[in-house]
């Protein structure tokens, strides 16, 4: 299934660690962008779903497009993200109105490269190092169930870490 939300789990973990140096929105944009090819191939009924965009060379191009197109699109959406100031839940998700270029690049490249890496483990039609190598050494290195579990747990861990950082920063601000 293209555009799986499971890819967002590792992105949440990276966001928790990298903070403002990583755009989770551009990461998400790159996840959707890279899966346009498999979606088109599903609609056409192709036997091979993961082609050029699911190689590291293709992922590099998709990342560059995600920075150029995704950054302004995500910034536009962020203009409408106004968490309710009285909501203790939403206030721990602050979002800057402007996505710094380095954060956009980090989000896009981590997004596309992690996507190729994760899909290489579970899809037999992947050739991540094409055109240099035609094989896929990562195929079935772990079970699909384990891969999904790792993605979900990394997302949960990322959310918990972001929530903890918010509370620590809030206590520091209140004490000063």
PDB file of C-alpha atoms in Angstrom:
ATOM      1  CA  UNK A   1       0.000   0.000   0.000  1.00  0.00           C
ATOM      2  CA  UNK A   2       1.607   3.274  -1.051  1.00  0.00           C
ATOM      3  CA  UNK A   3       1.875   6.257   1.259  1.00  0.00           C
ATOM      4  CA  UNK A   4       1.816   4.116   4.367  1.00  0.00           C
ATOM      5  CA  UNK A   5       1.753   6.044   7.636  1.00  0.00           C
ATOM      6  CA  UNK A   6       4.231   3.541   9.084  1.00  0.00           C
ATOM      7  CA  UNK A   7       7.058   5.487   7.449  1.00  0.00           C
ATOM      8  CA  UNK A   8       6.200   8.418   9.725  1.00  0.00           C
ATOM      9  CA  UNK A   9       7.251   6.469  12.845  1.00  0.00           C
ATOM     10  CA  UNK A  10      10.992   6.802  12.242  1.00  0.00           C
ATOM     11  CA  UNK A  11      10.412  10.416  11.209  1.00  0.00           C
ATOM     12  CA  UNK A  12       8.834  11.169  14.581  1.00  0.00           C
ATOM     13  CA  UNK A  13      11.852   9.636  16.314  1.00  0.00           C
ATOM     14  CA  UNK A  14      14.259  11.739  14.242  1.00  0.00           C
ATOM     15  CA  UNK A  15      12.195  14.875  14.937  1.00  0.00           C
ATOM     16  CA  UNK A  16      12.367  14.176  18.669  1.00  0.00           C
ATOM     17  CA  UNK A  17      16.170  14.024  18.523  1.00  0.00           C
ATOM     18  CA  UNK A  18      16.921  16.644  15.848  1.00  0.00           C
ATOM     19  CA  UNK A  19      14.239  19.166  16.838  1.00  0.00           C
ATOM     20  CA  UNK A  20      14.246  22.379  14.809  1.00  0.00           C
ATOM     21  CA  UNK A  21      16.979  20.996  12.543  1.00  0.00           C
ATOM     22  CA  UNK A  22      14.498  18.561  10.971  1.00  0.00           C
ATOM     23  CA  UNK A  23      11.199  19.355   9.252  1.00  0.00           C
ATOM     24  CA  UNK A  24       8.678  16.629   9.958  1.00  0.00           C
ATOM     25  CA  UNK A  25       6.291  18.221   7.470  1.00  0.00           C
ATOM     26  CA  UNK A  26       8.795  18.105   4.600  1.00  0.00           C
ATOM     27  CA  UNK A  27       9.636  14.541   5.696  1.00  0.00           C
ATOM     28  CA  UNK A  28       5.943  13.646   5.332  1.00  0.00           C
ATOM     29  CA  UNK A  29       5.731  15.459   1.996  1.00  0.00           C
ATOM     30  CA  UNK A  30       8.687  13.424   0.711  1.00  0.00           C
ATOM     31  CA  UNK A  31       6.970  10.187   1.827  1.00  0.00           C
ATOM     32  CA  UNK A  32       3.964  10.999  -0.322  1.00  0.00           C
ATOM     33  CA  UNK A  33       6.098  12.225  -3.239  1.00  0.00           C
ATOM     34  CA  UNK A  34       8.222   9.076  -3.386  1.00  0.00           C
ATOM     35  CA  UNK A  35       5.134   6.848  -3.437  1.00  0.00           C
ATOM     36  CA  UNK A  36       3.506   8.529  -6.435  1.00  0.00           C
ATOM     37  CA  UNK A  37       5.309   6.122  -8.776  1.00  0.00           C
ATOM     38  CA  UNK A  38       4.056   2.926  -7.069  1.00  0.00           C
ATOM     39  CA  UNK A  39       0.542   4.382  -6.919  1.00  0.00           C
ATOM     40  CA  UNK A  40       0.583   5.065 -10.668  1.00  0.00           C
ATOM     41  CA  UNK A  41       1.967   1.580 -11.297  1.00  0.00           C
ATOM     42  CA  UNK A  42      -0.813   0.017  -9.173  1.00  0.00           C
ATOM     43  CA  UNK A  43      -3.449   1.899 -11.171  1.00  0.00           C
ATOM     44  CA  UNK A  44      -1.839   0.748 -14.442  1.00  0.00           C
ATOM     45  CA  UNK A  45      -1.599  -2.837 -13.209  1.00  0.00           C
ATOM     46  CA  UNK A  46       2.173  -3.090 -13.573  1.00  0.00           C
ATOM     47  CA  UNK A  47       3.935  -6.148 -12.199  1.00  0.00           C
ATOM     48  CA  UNK A  48       6.813  -4.070 -10.797  1.00  0.00           C
ATOM     49  CA  UNK A  49       5.631  -1.304  -8.477  1.00  0.00           C
ATOM     50  CA  UNK A  50       8.916   0.060  -7.117  1.00  0.00           C
ATOM     51  CA  UNK A  51      11.023   1.502  -9.911  1.00  0.00           C
ATOM     52  CA  UNK A  52      13.383   4.441 -10.261  1.00  0.00           C
ATOM     53  CA  UNK A  53      11.981   6.543  -7.411  1.00  0.00           C
ATOM     54  CA  UNK A  54      12.715   3.685  -5.014  1.00  0.00           C
ATOM     55  CA  UNK A  55      16.434   3.700  -5.742  1.00  0.00           C
ATOM     56  CA  UNK A  56      18.835   5.932  -3.825  1.00  0.00           C
ATOM     57  CA  UNK A  57      19.472   7.875  -7.040  1.00  0.00           C
ATOM     58  CA  UNK A  58      15.736   8.408  -7.535  1.00  0.00           C
ATOM     59  CA  UNK A  59      15.315   9.209  -3.835  1.00  0.00           C
ATOM     60  CA  UNK A  60      17.931  11.950  -4.196  1.00  0.00           C
ATOM     61  CA  UNK A  61      15.926  13.582  -6.987  1.00  0.00           C
ATOM     62  CA  UNK A  62      12.653  13.198  -5.070  1.00  0.00           C
ATOM     63  CA  UNK A  63      14.320  14.799  -2.012  1.00  0.00           C
ATOM     64  CA  UNK A  64      15.425  17.804  -4.067  1.00  0.00           C
ATOM     65  CA  UNK A  65      11.903  18.181  -5.483  1.00  0.00           C
ATOM     66  CA  UNK A  66      10.495  17.806  -1.964  1.00  0.00           C
ATOM     67  CA  UNK A  67      12.649  20.677  -0.754  1.00  0.00           C
ATOM     68  CA  UNK A  68      11.795  22.919  -3.708  1.00  0.00           C
ATOM     69  CA  UNK A  69       8.053  22.172  -3.791  1.00  0.00           C
ATOM     70  CA  UNK A  70       7.340  20.754  -0.338  1.00  0.00           C
ATOM     71  CA  UNK A  71       8.884  23.542   1.708  1.00  0.00           C
ATOM     72  CA  UNK A  72       6.601  26.294   0.351  1.00  0.00           C
ATOM     73  CA  UNK A  73       3.550  23.996   0.430  1.00  0.00           C
ATOM     74  CA  UNK A  74       4.265  23.023   4.047  1.00  0.00           C
ATOM     75  CA  UNK A  75       4.900  26.655   5.041  1.00  0.00           C
ATOM     76  CA  UNK A  76       1.552  27.596   3.510  1.00  0.00           C
ATOM     77  CA  UNK A  77      -0.167  24.906   5.599  1.00  0.00           C
ATOM     78  CA  UNK A  78       1.684  26.021   8.734  1.00  0.00           C
ATOM     79  CA  UNK A  79       0.111  29.473   8.434  1.00  0.00           C
ATOM     80  CA  UNK A  80      -3.183  27.822   9.366  1.00  0.00           C
ATOM     81  CA  UNK A  81      -1.799  25.724  12.240  1.00  0.00           C
ATOM     82  CA  UNK A  82      -2.828  27.651  15.308  1.00  0.00           C
ATOM     83  CA  UNK A  83      -3.009  25.424  18.362  1.00  0.00           C
ATOM     84  CA  UNK A  84      -5.536  26.573  20.925  1.00  0.00           C
ATOM     85  CA  UNK A  85      -3.495  28.378  23.617  1.00  0.00           C
ATOM     86  CA  UNK A  86      -5.631  26.800  26.322  1.00  0.00           C
ATOM     87  CA  UNK A  87      -5.117  23.263  25.010  1.00  0.00           C
ATOM     88  CA  UNK A  88      -2.414  21.455  27.002  1.00  0.00           C
ATOM     89  CA  UNK A  89      -2.330  18.717  24.370  1.00  0.00           C
ATOM     90  CA  UNK A  90      -1.796  20.791  21.242  1.00  0.00           C
ATOM     91  CA  UNK A  91       0.597  23.311  22.777  1.00  0.00           C
ATOM     92  CA  UNK A  92       3.403  20.761  22.840  1.00  0.00           C
ATOM     93  CA  UNK A  93       3.335  20.704  19.035  1.00  0.00           C
ATOM     94  CA  UNK A  94       4.726  24.140  18.217  1.00  0.00           C
ATOM     95  CA  UNK A  95       5.459  24.771  14.573  1.00  0.00           C
ATOM     96  CA  UNK A  96       7.460  27.663  13.162  1.00  0.00           C
ATOM     97  CA  UNK A  97       5.787  29.570  10.352  1.00  0.00           C
ATOM     98  CA  UNK A  98       8.980  29.384   8.289  1.00  0.00           C
ATOM     99  CA  UNK A  99      10.802  26.105   7.688  1.00  0.00           C
ATOM    100  CA  UNK A 100      14.554  26.766   7.620  1.00  0.00           C
ATOM    101  CA  UNK A 101      16.313  25.509   4.500  1.00  0.00           C
ATOM    102  CA  UNK A 102      18.594  23.120   6.426  1.00  0.00           C
ATOM    103  CA  UNK A 103      15.569  21.599   8.207  1.00  0.00           C
ATOM    104  CA  UNK A 104      13.797  21.174   4.870  1.00  0.00           C
ATOM    105  CA  UNK A 105      16.829  19.450   3.349  1.00  0.00           C
ATOM    106  CA  UNK A 106      17.237  17.180   6.375  1.00  0.00           C
ATOM    107  CA  UNK A 107      13.553  16.271   6.387  1.00  0.00           C
ATOM    108  CA  UNK A 108      13.474  15.545   2.656  1.00  0.00           C
ATOM    109  CA  UNK A 109      16.663  13.478   2.504  1.00  0.00           C
ATOM    110  CA  UNK A 110      16.011  11.514   5.687  1.00  0.00           C
ATOM    111  CA  UNK A 111      12.496  10.988   4.353  1.00  0.00           C
ATOM    112  CA  UNK A 112      13.390   9.604   0.953  1.00  0.00           C
ATOM    113  CA  UNK A 113      16.459   7.617   2.010  1.00  0.00           C
ATOM    114  CA  UNK A 114      14.694   6.020   4.988  1.00  0.00           C
ATOM    115  CA  UNK A 115      11.767   5.219   2.712  1.00  0.00           C
ATOM    116  CA  UNK A 116      13.997   3.350   0.272  1.00  0.00           C
ATOM    117  CA  UNK A 117      15.755   1.590   3.152  1.00  0.00           C
ATOM    118  CA  UNK A 118      12.516   0.434   4.816  1.00  0.00           C
ATOM    119  CA  UNK A 119      10.857  -0.592   1.553  1.00  0.00           C
ATOM    120  CA  UNK A 120      13.990  -2.548   0.587  1.00  0.00           C
ATOM    121  CA  UNK A 121      13.390  -4.830   3.548  1.00  0.00           C
ATOM    122  CA  UNK A 122       9.865  -5.802   2.519  1.00  0.00           C
ATOM    123  CA  UNK A 123       9.388  -5.436  -1.253  1.00  0.00           C
ATOM    124  CA  UNK A 124      10.899  -8.015  -3.583  1.00  0.00           C
ATOM    125  CA  UNK A 125      10.782  -5.682  -6.600  1.00  0.00           C
ATOM    126  CA  UNK A 126      13.132  -3.161  -4.976  1.00  0.00           C
ATOM    127  CA  UNK A 127      16.562  -2.491  -6.496  1.00  0.00           C
ATOM    128  CA  UNK A 128      17.792   0.293  -4.187  1.00  0.00           C
ATOM    129  CA  UNK A 129      21.295   0.583  -5.655  1.00  0.00           C
ATOM    130  CA  UNK A 130      20.268   0.487  -9.323  1.00  0.00           C
ATOM    131  CA  UNK A 131      21.732   1.245 -11.789  1.00  0.00           C
ATOM    132  CA  UNK A 132      24.982   0.224 -10.063  1.00  0.00           C
ATOM    133  CA  UNK A 133      23.695  -3.048  -8.591  1.00  0.00           C
ATOM    134  CA  UNK A 134      20.568  -4.969  -9.451  1.00  0.00           C
ATOM    135  CA  UNK A 135      20.160  -6.948  -6.216  1.00  0.00           C
ATOM    136  CA  UNK A 136      18.543  -6.153  -2.904  1.00  0.00           C
ATOM    137  CA  UNK A 137      20.609  -7.383   0.022  1.00  0.00           C
ATOM    138  CA  UNK A 138      18.108  -6.063   2.589  1.00  0.00           C
ATOM    139  CA  UNK A 139      15.115  -8.084   1.395  1.00  0.00           C
ATOM    140  CA  UNK A 140      13.667 -10.070   4.321  1.00  0.00           C
ATOM    141  CA  UNK A 141      16.544  -9.190   6.655  1.00  0.00           C
ATOM    142  CA  UNK A 142      13.772  -8.993   9.281  1.00  0.00           C
ATOM    143  CA  UNK A 143      10.130 -10.053   9.049  1.00  0.00           C
ATOM    144  CA  UNK A 144       7.511  -7.626   7.811  1.00  0.00           C
ATOM    145  CA  UNK A 145       5.778  -7.834  11.187  1.00  0.00           C
ATOM    146  CA  UNK A 146       9.022  -6.894  12.946  1.00  0.00           C
ATOM    147  CA  UNK A 147       9.595  -4.047  10.488  1.00  0.00           C
ATOM    148  CA  UNK A 148       6.102  -2.694  11.165  1.00  0.00           C
ATOM    149  CA  UNK A 149       6.668  -3.023  14.908  1.00  0.00           C
ATOM    150  CA  UNK A 150       9.948  -1.103  14.683  1.00  0.00           C
ATOM    151  CA  UNK A 151       8.196   1.681  12.746  1.00  0.00           C
ATOM    152  CA  UNK A 152       5.310   1.901  15.228  1.00  0.00           C
ATOM    153  CA  UNK A 153       7.574   1.776  18.286  1.00  0.00           C
ATOM    154  CA  UNK A 154       9.906   4.426  16.873  1.00  0.00           C
ATOM    155  CA  UNK A 155       6.882   6.659  16.331  1.00  0.00           C
ATOM    156  CA  UNK A 156       5.626   6.108  19.869  1.00  0.00           C
ATOM    157  CA  UNK A 157       9.113   6.753  21.241  1.00  0.00           C
ATOM    158  CA  UNK A 158       9.385   9.922  19.160  1.00  0.00           C
ATOM    159  CA  UNK A 159       6.053  11.252  20.425  1.00  0.00           C
ATOM    160  CA  UNK A 160       6.988  10.465  24.022  1.00  0.00           C
ATOM    161  CA  UNK A 161      10.372  12.187  23.626  1.00  0.00           C
ATOM    162  CA  UNK A 162       8.807  15.293  22.064  1.00  0.00           C
ATOM    163  CA  UNK A 163       6.248  15.429  24.856  1.00  0.00           C
ATOM    164  CA  UNK A 164       8.991  15.070  27.496  1.00  0.00           C
ATOM    165  CA  UNK A 165      11.101  17.818  25.902  1.00  0.00           C
ATOM    166  CA  UNK A 166       8.072  20.103  25.862  1.00  0.00           C
ATOM    167  CA  UNK A 167       7.465  19.546  29.583  1.00  0.00           C
ATOM    168  CA  UNK A 168      11.124  20.085  30.502  1.00  0.00           C
ATOM    169  CA  UNK A 169      11.281  23.336  28.515  1.00  0.00           C
ATOM    170  CA  UNK A 170       7.988  24.479  30.020  1.00  0.00           C
ATOM    171  CA  UNK A 171       9.273  23.913  33.557  1.00  0.00           C
ATOM    172  CA  UNK A 172      12.509  25.757  32.788  1.00  0.00           C
ATOM    173  CA  UNK A 173      10.529  28.745  31.411  1.00  0.00           C
ATOM    174  CA  UNK A 174       8.276  28.795  34.471  1.00  0.00           C
ATOM    175  CA  UNK A 175      11.203  28.720  36.883  1.00  0.00           C
ATOM    176  CA  UNK A 176      12.992  31.687  35.280  1.00  0.00           C
TER     177      UNK A 176
END
